[in-house]
Amino acid sequence: MQYAPVKGMNDILPDEIDRWYRLESAFRRVVSRYRYGEVRTPLLEHTELFVRSIGETTDVVEKEMFTFARPKGESLTMRPEGTAGAARAYLTNKVQSREPLTRWYYLGPMFRAEQPQRGRYRQFHQAGCEVYGDLGPLVDAEMLDMLVTFFHEVGVFDVEVCINSIGGEAARARYRSALTEFLRPRAQELSEHARSRLETNPLRVLDSKDARDRAAVTEAPSILEMLEGEDRQHWEGLLTALDALGTPYLVRPGLVRGLDYYSRTLFELNATSGELGAQNTLCGGGRYDGMVKSLGGPDTPAIGFAMGLERILLAAAAVPAAKTPFCVLAPLGRSAQLTALAVARDLRAAGIAVDLDGRGNSLKSMLRRADALRARLCLVIGDSEVARAVVQVKDLAGHSAAEVALGDLPGRIGELLATTPSPPEGA
Ligand code: HAM
């Protein structure tokens, strides 16, 4: 009997991991320049944390959480996103009492019981940032500009930045009633799900993917027109700062996003080319100035984003993975195998990656495998090489060979690996 993986959950194998490392290290590199520090929070939190922060009438909370019961009535949930857990950690550790401005980033798996398809999984990986203690709008603009910089660094150029503002509590209350009034006479045109949300959470109707709902909201009132006072100043300040930076953006008054904790600035970065289809949102985020307080903390403005790493890897499909150069060590015979063990250890101690083929196969089969692995060099040691304290170094791309003394090994191999190109793909 063979076990299948859990639906929507994937293995990442060593031949794919190089691209993950490169993406993750590019993310760390870029956000470190902006002085974000890494936070690691648990994969499990109390269910109530997500219900309170993400919102009871959101898809994530209504249908997508992996939740299980523990004894004594405790209910735990696999984190569907990172913002709620980060805010909880910020409060648990009383970070606000030590620093007025906090910049955190995280990388890791998230869990949502969605219908899996290309770019949508039940276990997926996000990289995200959260800033606490800055009301903006300069930090909002800086964050968007950082995201554009990041996408360019990882080779994703076809990306559009969509922004909107949903104002503060009062603006949203005004907008909710305007939207409900607009939608009520059209209720029969809406999907059943949207109709059920009409009175409880009408903003969610704007976010629906159902064609009937999309058609019904085309003429819906714009929330941007309802912004007043500080909400309007914040929005205009954001546009001014983006213009000053020269960051391109598109204003999308229909953008509301699927989580209830947002206020004022909202944004999404979408891939405009490639094979992602409907799942082309690479990154989403926004301000959530009310969340920390609603979780029992002090009034703390906050803004953040998260990006889906699987989707970025799909969007960046054309970018080749850089392989760390390595050599294959091919010993022939028992005594050569023992010498090879020590040679491999010395090479590794000098920082050189070595694949020791100690299975006792023929030279031909070891060379074939070295070629298939796209190794740069194959080091062959037989009895005569052991006797003369040398190795045969075969350059697999150039089809040349040279004898190198064991005593010269780490240095000489290091030089050769640095100068020999990898064999071409498919060679
Ligand atoms: P979100 O829009 O739910 O926002 O997710 C952010 C990104 O995660 C999406 O744009 C997408 O790239 C990726 N993503 C979401 N669900 C899946 C899935 N099932 N499979 C693959 N990728 C997925 C948040 O999670 C917020 N916490 C972002 C945030 C941070 N807002 C403020 N701070």
XYZ file of C-alpha atoms and ligand atoms in Angstrom:
460
model
C 0.000 0.000 0.000
C 1.308 3.436 -0.904
C 0.336 6.605 0.880
C -0.748 9.570 -1.215
C 0.223 13.059 -0.064
C -2.534 15.120 1.528
C -4.575 16.890 -1.173
C -3.039 20.229 -2.170
C 0.221 19.590 -0.291
C 3.445 19.142 -2.227
C 6.921 17.783 -1.683
C 9.824 19.995 -2.684
C 12.702 17.816 -3.846
C 16.430 18.643 -3.852
C 16.535 19.406 -7.589
C 13.938 22.171 -7.099
C 15.302 23.551 -3.863
C 17.981 25.683 -5.473
C 15.343 28.033 -6.888
C 13.683 28.243 -3.459
C 16.977 29.123 -1.799
C 17.649 31.832 -4.348
C 14.183 33.330 -3.965
C 14.308 33.206 -0.172
C 17.783 34.670 0.001
C 16.829 37.470 -2.425
C 13.885 38.256 -0.144
C 16.069 38.293 2.978
C 18.682 40.410 1.204
C 16.204 43.031 -0.012
C 14.197 43.381 3.214
C 17.362 43.488 5.345
C 18.374 46.612 3.449
C 15.197 48.179 4.835
C 16.075 46.888 8.328
C 13.393 44.229 8.703
C 14.291 41.499 11.209
C 13.053 37.898 10.975
C 10.342 36.625 13.302
C 9.375 32.939 13.548
C 6.004 32.236 15.086
C 4.306 28.848 15.669
C 2.395 27.082 12.900
C -0.483 26.588 15.353
C -2.437 29.323 17.089
C -5.685 29.413 19.010
C -8.552 29.407 16.493
C -10.059 32.480 18.144
C -7.037 34.591 17.104
C -7.791 34.061 13.405
C -11.559 34.422 13.827
C -11.128 37.734 15.669
C -8.528 39.249 13.352
C -9.319 37.872 9.869
C -13.092 38.140 10.410
C -15.915 35.666 10.908
C -17.524 36.258 7.514
C -14.411 35.826 5.367
C -13.771 32.800 3.129
C -10.615 31.977 5.078
C -12.435 31.693 8.404
C -15.732 30.311 7.085
C -14.352 27.521 4.927
C -10.588 27.295 4.661
C -9.056 26.780 8.095
C -7.508 23.487 9.209
C -8.892 23.447 12.709
C -8.873 20.680 15.274
C -10.163 20.201 18.756
C -7.928 19.432 21.729
C -9.054 18.163 25.108
C -10.700 20.627 27.508
C -12.469 22.416 24.667
C -9.324 23.997 23.217
C -9.498 24.667 19.468
C -6.283 25.095 17.443
C -5.797 26.159 13.814
C -2.912 25.703 11.375
C -2.024 29.290 10.486
C -3.739 30.340 7.226
C -1.572 33.481 7.057
C 1.154 35.221 9.047
C -0.259 38.604 10.057
C -2.456 37.503 12.968
C 0.302 35.362 14.537
C 2.865 38.148 14.119
C 0.543 40.665 15.817
C -0.064 38.149 18.608
C 3.710 37.672 19.032
C 4.194 41.453 19.040
C 1.767 41.681 21.975
C 2.879 38.518 23.803
C 6.459 39.787 23.845
C 5.485 43.396 24.718
C 7.562 44.627 21.808
C 5.743 47.966 21.814
C 7.199 48.781 25.239
C 10.777 48.354 23.952
C 10.618 50.015 20.536
C 8.283 52.570 18.995
C 8.784 51.299 15.442
C 9.099 47.606 14.571
C 9.834 45.997 11.213
C 9.435 42.232 10.998
C 9.604 39.708 8.188
C 8.754 36.013 8.010
C 9.014 33.098 5.620
C 7.186 29.836 5.951
C 4.302 27.483 5.233
C 0.647 28.527 5.546
C -2.414 26.292 5.363
C -5.773 26.889 3.684
C -8.300 24.244 2.652
C -8.917 25.783 -0.778
C -9.703 23.901 -3.986
C -6.186 23.178 -5.297
C -5.181 24.296 -8.793
C -2.086 25.718 -10.471
C -0.738 28.375 -8.093
C -3.242 27.484 -5.331
C -2.390 24.869 -2.736
C -3.483 23.782 0.711
C 0.035 24.086 2.075
C 1.813 27.012 0.433
C 4.666 29.299 1.401
C 4.577 32.996 2.066
C 7.248 35.609 2.587
C 5.868 38.659 4.296
C 6.691 41.860 6.157
C 4.861 43.735 8.908
C 5.583 47.218 10.273
C 4.135 48.325 13.624
C 4.070 51.901 14.884
C 4.090 53.958 11.687
C 0.910 55.676 10.544
C 2.248 56.309 7.044
C 1.780 57.163 4.252
C 5.536 57.328 3.534
C 6.064 53.796 4.834
C 3.189 52.576 2.625
C 4.937 53.980 -0.445
C 8.332 52.725 0.669
C 6.896 49.208 1.084
C 5.382 49.209 -2.408
C 8.635 50.456 -3.883
C 10.561 47.764 -1.988
C 8.240 45.130 -3.498
C 8.850 46.382 -7.036
C 12.612 46.320 -6.345
C 12.336 42.771 -5.029
C 10.389 41.503 -8.028
C 12.929 43.014 -10.402
C 15.797 41.409 -8.442
C 14.235 37.964 -8.870
C 13.563 38.474 -12.576
C 9.808 39.154 -12.445
C 9.366 42.320 -14.509
C 5.799 41.905 -15.738
C 4.065 42.904 -12.548
C 1.467 45.600 -11.935
C 0.948 47.383 -8.624
C -2.765 47.898 -7.865
C -3.711 50.169 -4.977
C -6.830 51.373 -3.226
C -7.912 52.852 0.081
C -10.875 51.655 2.107
C -10.517 54.412 4.680
C -10.984 54.126 8.421
C -13.920 52.690 10.403
C -16.248 55.627 9.702
C -15.576 55.699 5.938
C -16.133 51.953 5.738
C -19.408 52.207 7.660
C -20.606 54.888 5.216
C -19.456 52.815 2.287
C -21.026 49.610 3.603
C -24.439 51.217 3.766
C -24.034 52.833 0.316
C -22.998 49.481 -1.125
C -25.823 47.575 0.548
C -28.307 50.097 -0.796
C -26.813 49.744 -4.256
C -26.834 45.927 -4.153
C -30.219 45.326 -2.506
C -32.278 45.998 -5.655
C -29.850 43.728 -7.560
C -29.964 40.889 -5.007
C -31.609 38.488 -7.445
C -28.696 38.901 -9.890
C -26.133 37.917 -7.236
C -24.745 34.463 -6.455
C -26.317 32.752 -3.466
C -23.122 33.243 -1.447
C -22.991 36.977 -2.215
C -26.682 37.337 -1.330
C -25.987 35.778 2.061
C -23.274 38.394 2.625
C -25.225 41.355 1.427
C -26.336 42.379 4.897
C -23.436 40.972 6.988
C -20.335 41.914 4.965
C -21.176 43.603 1.635
C -17.505 44.447 0.920
C -16.943 40.735 0.353
C -19.313 40.878 -2.631
C -16.800 43.165 -4.380
C -14.178 40.456 -3.894
C -16.275 37.620 -5.349
C -14.907 35.740 -8.365
C -18.431 34.679 -9.480
C -19.303 36.154 -12.907
C -22.822 37.180 -11.727
C -21.375 39.148 -8.808
C -18.689 40.723 -10.992
C -21.357 41.933 -13.419
C -23.572 43.277 -10.607
C -20.816 45.418 -9.061
C -19.460 47.082 -12.225
C -21.443 50.248 -11.483
C -21.053 50.072 -7.693
C -20.153 53.312 -5.886
C -16.420 53.930 -5.368
C -15.091 54.002 -1.829
C -12.370 56.443 -2.868
C -15.050 59.077 -3.428
C -16.214 58.675 0.155
C -12.856 59.312 1.806
C -12.817 62.376 4.033
C -10.411 64.205 6.352
C -7.377 62.173 7.466
C -8.330 59.194 5.281
C -8.225 61.413 2.217
C -4.952 63.068 3.311
C -3.395 59.653 3.811
C -4.477 58.469 0.361
C -3.240 61.642 -1.335
C 0.012 61.438 0.642
C 0.508 57.891 -0.632
C 0.006 58.920 -4.260
C 2.402 61.886 -3.830
C 5.079 59.643 -2.290
C 4.728 57.012 -5.035
C 4.988 59.723 -7.670
C 8.094 61.131 -5.969
C 9.673 57.653 -6.041
C 8.582 57.064 -9.629
C 6.934 53.775 -8.579
C 4.320 52.823 -11.175
C 0.820 52.005 -9.849
C -2.784 51.537 -10.934
C -5.658 52.831 -8.802
C -8.313 50.100 -8.454
C -11.324 51.379 -6.469
C -12.875 47.868 -6.521
C -9.915 46.299 -4.708
C -11.069 45.185 -1.236
C -9.123 41.945 -0.521
C -10.462 38.937 1.315
C -9.512 39.651 4.936
C -11.477 41.918 7.258
C -8.631 43.497 9.221
C -7.674 46.105 6.632
C -8.105 49.875 6.826
C -6.959 52.637 4.462
C -4.204 51.444 2.074
C -4.738 48.149 0.230
C -2.588 46.730 -2.531
C -1.932 43.733 -4.728
C 0.876 42.981 -7.135
C -0.250 40.905 -10.105
C 1.765 39.056 -12.723
C 0.753 40.370 -16.149
C 2.325 37.575 -18.181
C 3.097 33.905 -17.686
C 1.029 30.865 -16.929
C -0.621 31.698 -13.641
C -4.104 32.337 -15.056
C -6.586 33.284 -12.348
C -3.963 32.850 -9.602
C -1.849 35.764 -10.820
C -1.820 37.698 -7.543
C 1.779 37.358 -6.432
C 1.507 39.554 -3.369
C -1.204 41.220 -1.315
C -1.231 43.497 1.665
C -2.343 46.669 3.279
C -2.789 48.669 6.422
C -4.478 47.175 9.485
C -4.389 50.036 11.969
C -7.089 48.557 14.207
C -5.865 44.981 14.656
C -3.346 45.297 17.484
C -5.884 47.207 19.578
C -8.665 44.737 18.791
C -6.409 41.938 20.072
C -6.160 43.716 23.416
C -3.032 45.812 22.803
C -2.401 49.544 22.619
C -3.515 51.577 19.620
C -0.780 50.676 17.099
C -0.900 51.433 13.391
C 0.390 48.629 11.198
C 0.946 47.728 7.563
C 2.235 44.615 5.828
C 2.120 42.242 2.912
C 2.654 38.597 2.049
C 3.664 37.007 -1.214
C 3.089 33.461 -2.416
C 6.455 31.848 -3.121
C 5.043 29.051 -5.318
C 3.399 31.653 -7.532
C 6.574 33.709 -7.807
C 8.533 30.612 -8.806
C 5.930 29.929 -11.498
C 6.079 33.555 -12.683
C 9.886 33.443 -12.694
C 9.927 30.087 -14.538
C 12.266 31.357 -17.205
C 15.006 32.268 -14.730
C 17.515 29.391 -14.671
C 18.650 28.036 -11.339
C 22.311 28.626 -10.544
C 23.947 25.339 -9.575
C 26.696 25.247 -7.024
C 29.676 23.779 -8.874
C 30.728 20.345 -7.663
C 32.810 17.366 -8.706
C 32.157 13.645 -8.784
C 34.807 11.423 -7.262
C 34.979 8.053 -9.038
C 37.200 5.453 -7.341
C 38.006 2.142 -9.089
C 38.748 -0.748 -6.738
C 38.851 -1.231 -2.991
C 42.062 0.586 -2.171
C 41.079 3.565 -4.366
C 37.720 3.718 -2.579
C 39.453 4.096 0.778
C 41.783 6.786 -0.579
C 38.752 8.521 -2.130
C 36.978 8.699 1.238
C 39.826 10.756 2.678
C 40.288 12.805 -0.526
C 36.566 13.695 -0.514
C 36.758 14.729 3.127
C 39.766 17.002 2.460
C 38.091 18.611 -0.547
C 34.912 19.260 1.438
C 36.964 20.702 4.291
C 38.274 23.193 1.717
C 34.674 24.142 0.838
C 34.348 22.064 -2.358
C 31.142 20.051 -2.943
C 31.954 16.422 -3.755
C 29.653 13.603 -4.849
C 31.537 10.424 -3.920
C 30.338 7.486 -5.995
C 31.395 4.616 -3.763
C 29.091 1.924 -5.149
C 31.891 0.056 -6.971
C 30.459 0.615 -10.469
C 32.419 0.672 -13.735
C 34.240 3.830 -14.837
C 31.899 4.131 -17.806
C 28.781 4.114 -15.641
C 30.279 6.570 -13.120
C 31.225 8.974 -15.933
C 27.756 8.665 -17.422
C 26.203 9.531 -14.078
C 28.591 12.485 -13.558
C 27.506 13.791 -16.984
C 23.825 13.332 -16.137
C 24.293 15.251 -12.856
C 25.943 18.048 -14.878
C 29.026 17.910 -12.667
C 31.860 20.123 -13.826
C 34.665 17.710 -13.038
C 35.024 13.985 -12.500
C 38.011 12.867 -10.422
C 39.049 9.312 -11.227
C 41.266 7.281 -8.873
C 42.381 3.738 -9.719
C 45.138 1.530 -8.274
C 47.866 3.146 -10.386
C 46.770 6.637 -9.267
C 46.833 5.511 -5.613
C 50.359 4.148 -6.103
C 51.548 7.442 -7.644
C 49.504 9.669 -5.246
C 47.637 11.420 -8.080
C 44.072 11.681 -9.457
C 42.883 11.975 -13.061
C 40.768 15.093 -13.371
C 38.311 14.964 -16.276
C 36.740 18.198 -17.456
C 33.294 16.999 -18.499
C 32.472 20.006 -20.677
C 35.835 20.313 -22.394
C 36.404 16.554 -22.675
C 40.003 17.004 -21.519
C 41.880 15.295 -18.700
C 44.835 16.206 -16.489
C 46.750 14.470 -13.722
C 46.849 16.335 -10.400
C 49.003 15.346 -7.407
C 47.021 14.522 -4.245
C 49.083 17.146 -2.417
C 47.864 19.885 -4.814
C 44.261 18.784 -4.634
C 41.997 21.205 -2.854
C 43.667 24.282 -4.347
C 43.828 22.951 -7.906
C 40.241 21.627 -7.903
C 38.978 24.912 -6.460
C 40.671 26.793 -9.334
C 39.348 24.401 -11.960
C 35.774 24.579 -10.620
C 35.935 28.354 -10.684
C 37.049 28.446 -14.323
C 35.423 25.388 -15.952
C 31.914 26.017 -17.308
C 29.130 23.505 -16.542
C 28.304 21.113 -19.378
C 25.400 22.505 -21.449
C 21.853 21.490 -20.416
C 20.951 18.133 -21.942
C 24.602 17.310 -22.701
P -3.453 36.994 1.116
O -3.866 37.869 -0.029
O -4.467 36.093 1.674
O -2.873 37.971 2.217
O -2.213 36.139 0.667
C -1.037 36.759 0.181
C -0.468 35.978 -0.991
O -0.266 34.604 -0.609
C -1.392 35.875 -2.197
O -1.285 37.016 -3.009
C -0.843 34.648 -2.909
O 0.315 34.989 -3.665
C -0.417 33.769 -1.748
N -1.470 32.757 -1.465
C -2.596 32.906 -0.742
N -3.293 31.760 -0.712
C -2.595 30.860 -1.426
C -2.791 29.472 -1.769
N -3.830 28.794 -1.328
N -1.846 28.864 -2.532
C -0.767 29.549 -2.973
N -0.526 30.846 -2.674
C -1.413 31.493 -1.922
C -2.394 37.553 3.426
O -2.137 36.406 3.679
C -2.107 38.688 4.374
N -1.617 38.095 5.634
C -1.104 39.653 3.795
C -0.781 40.771 4.730
C 0.293 40.879 5.522
N -1.532 41.832 4.948
C -0.958 42.593 5.861
N 0.156 42.001 6.241
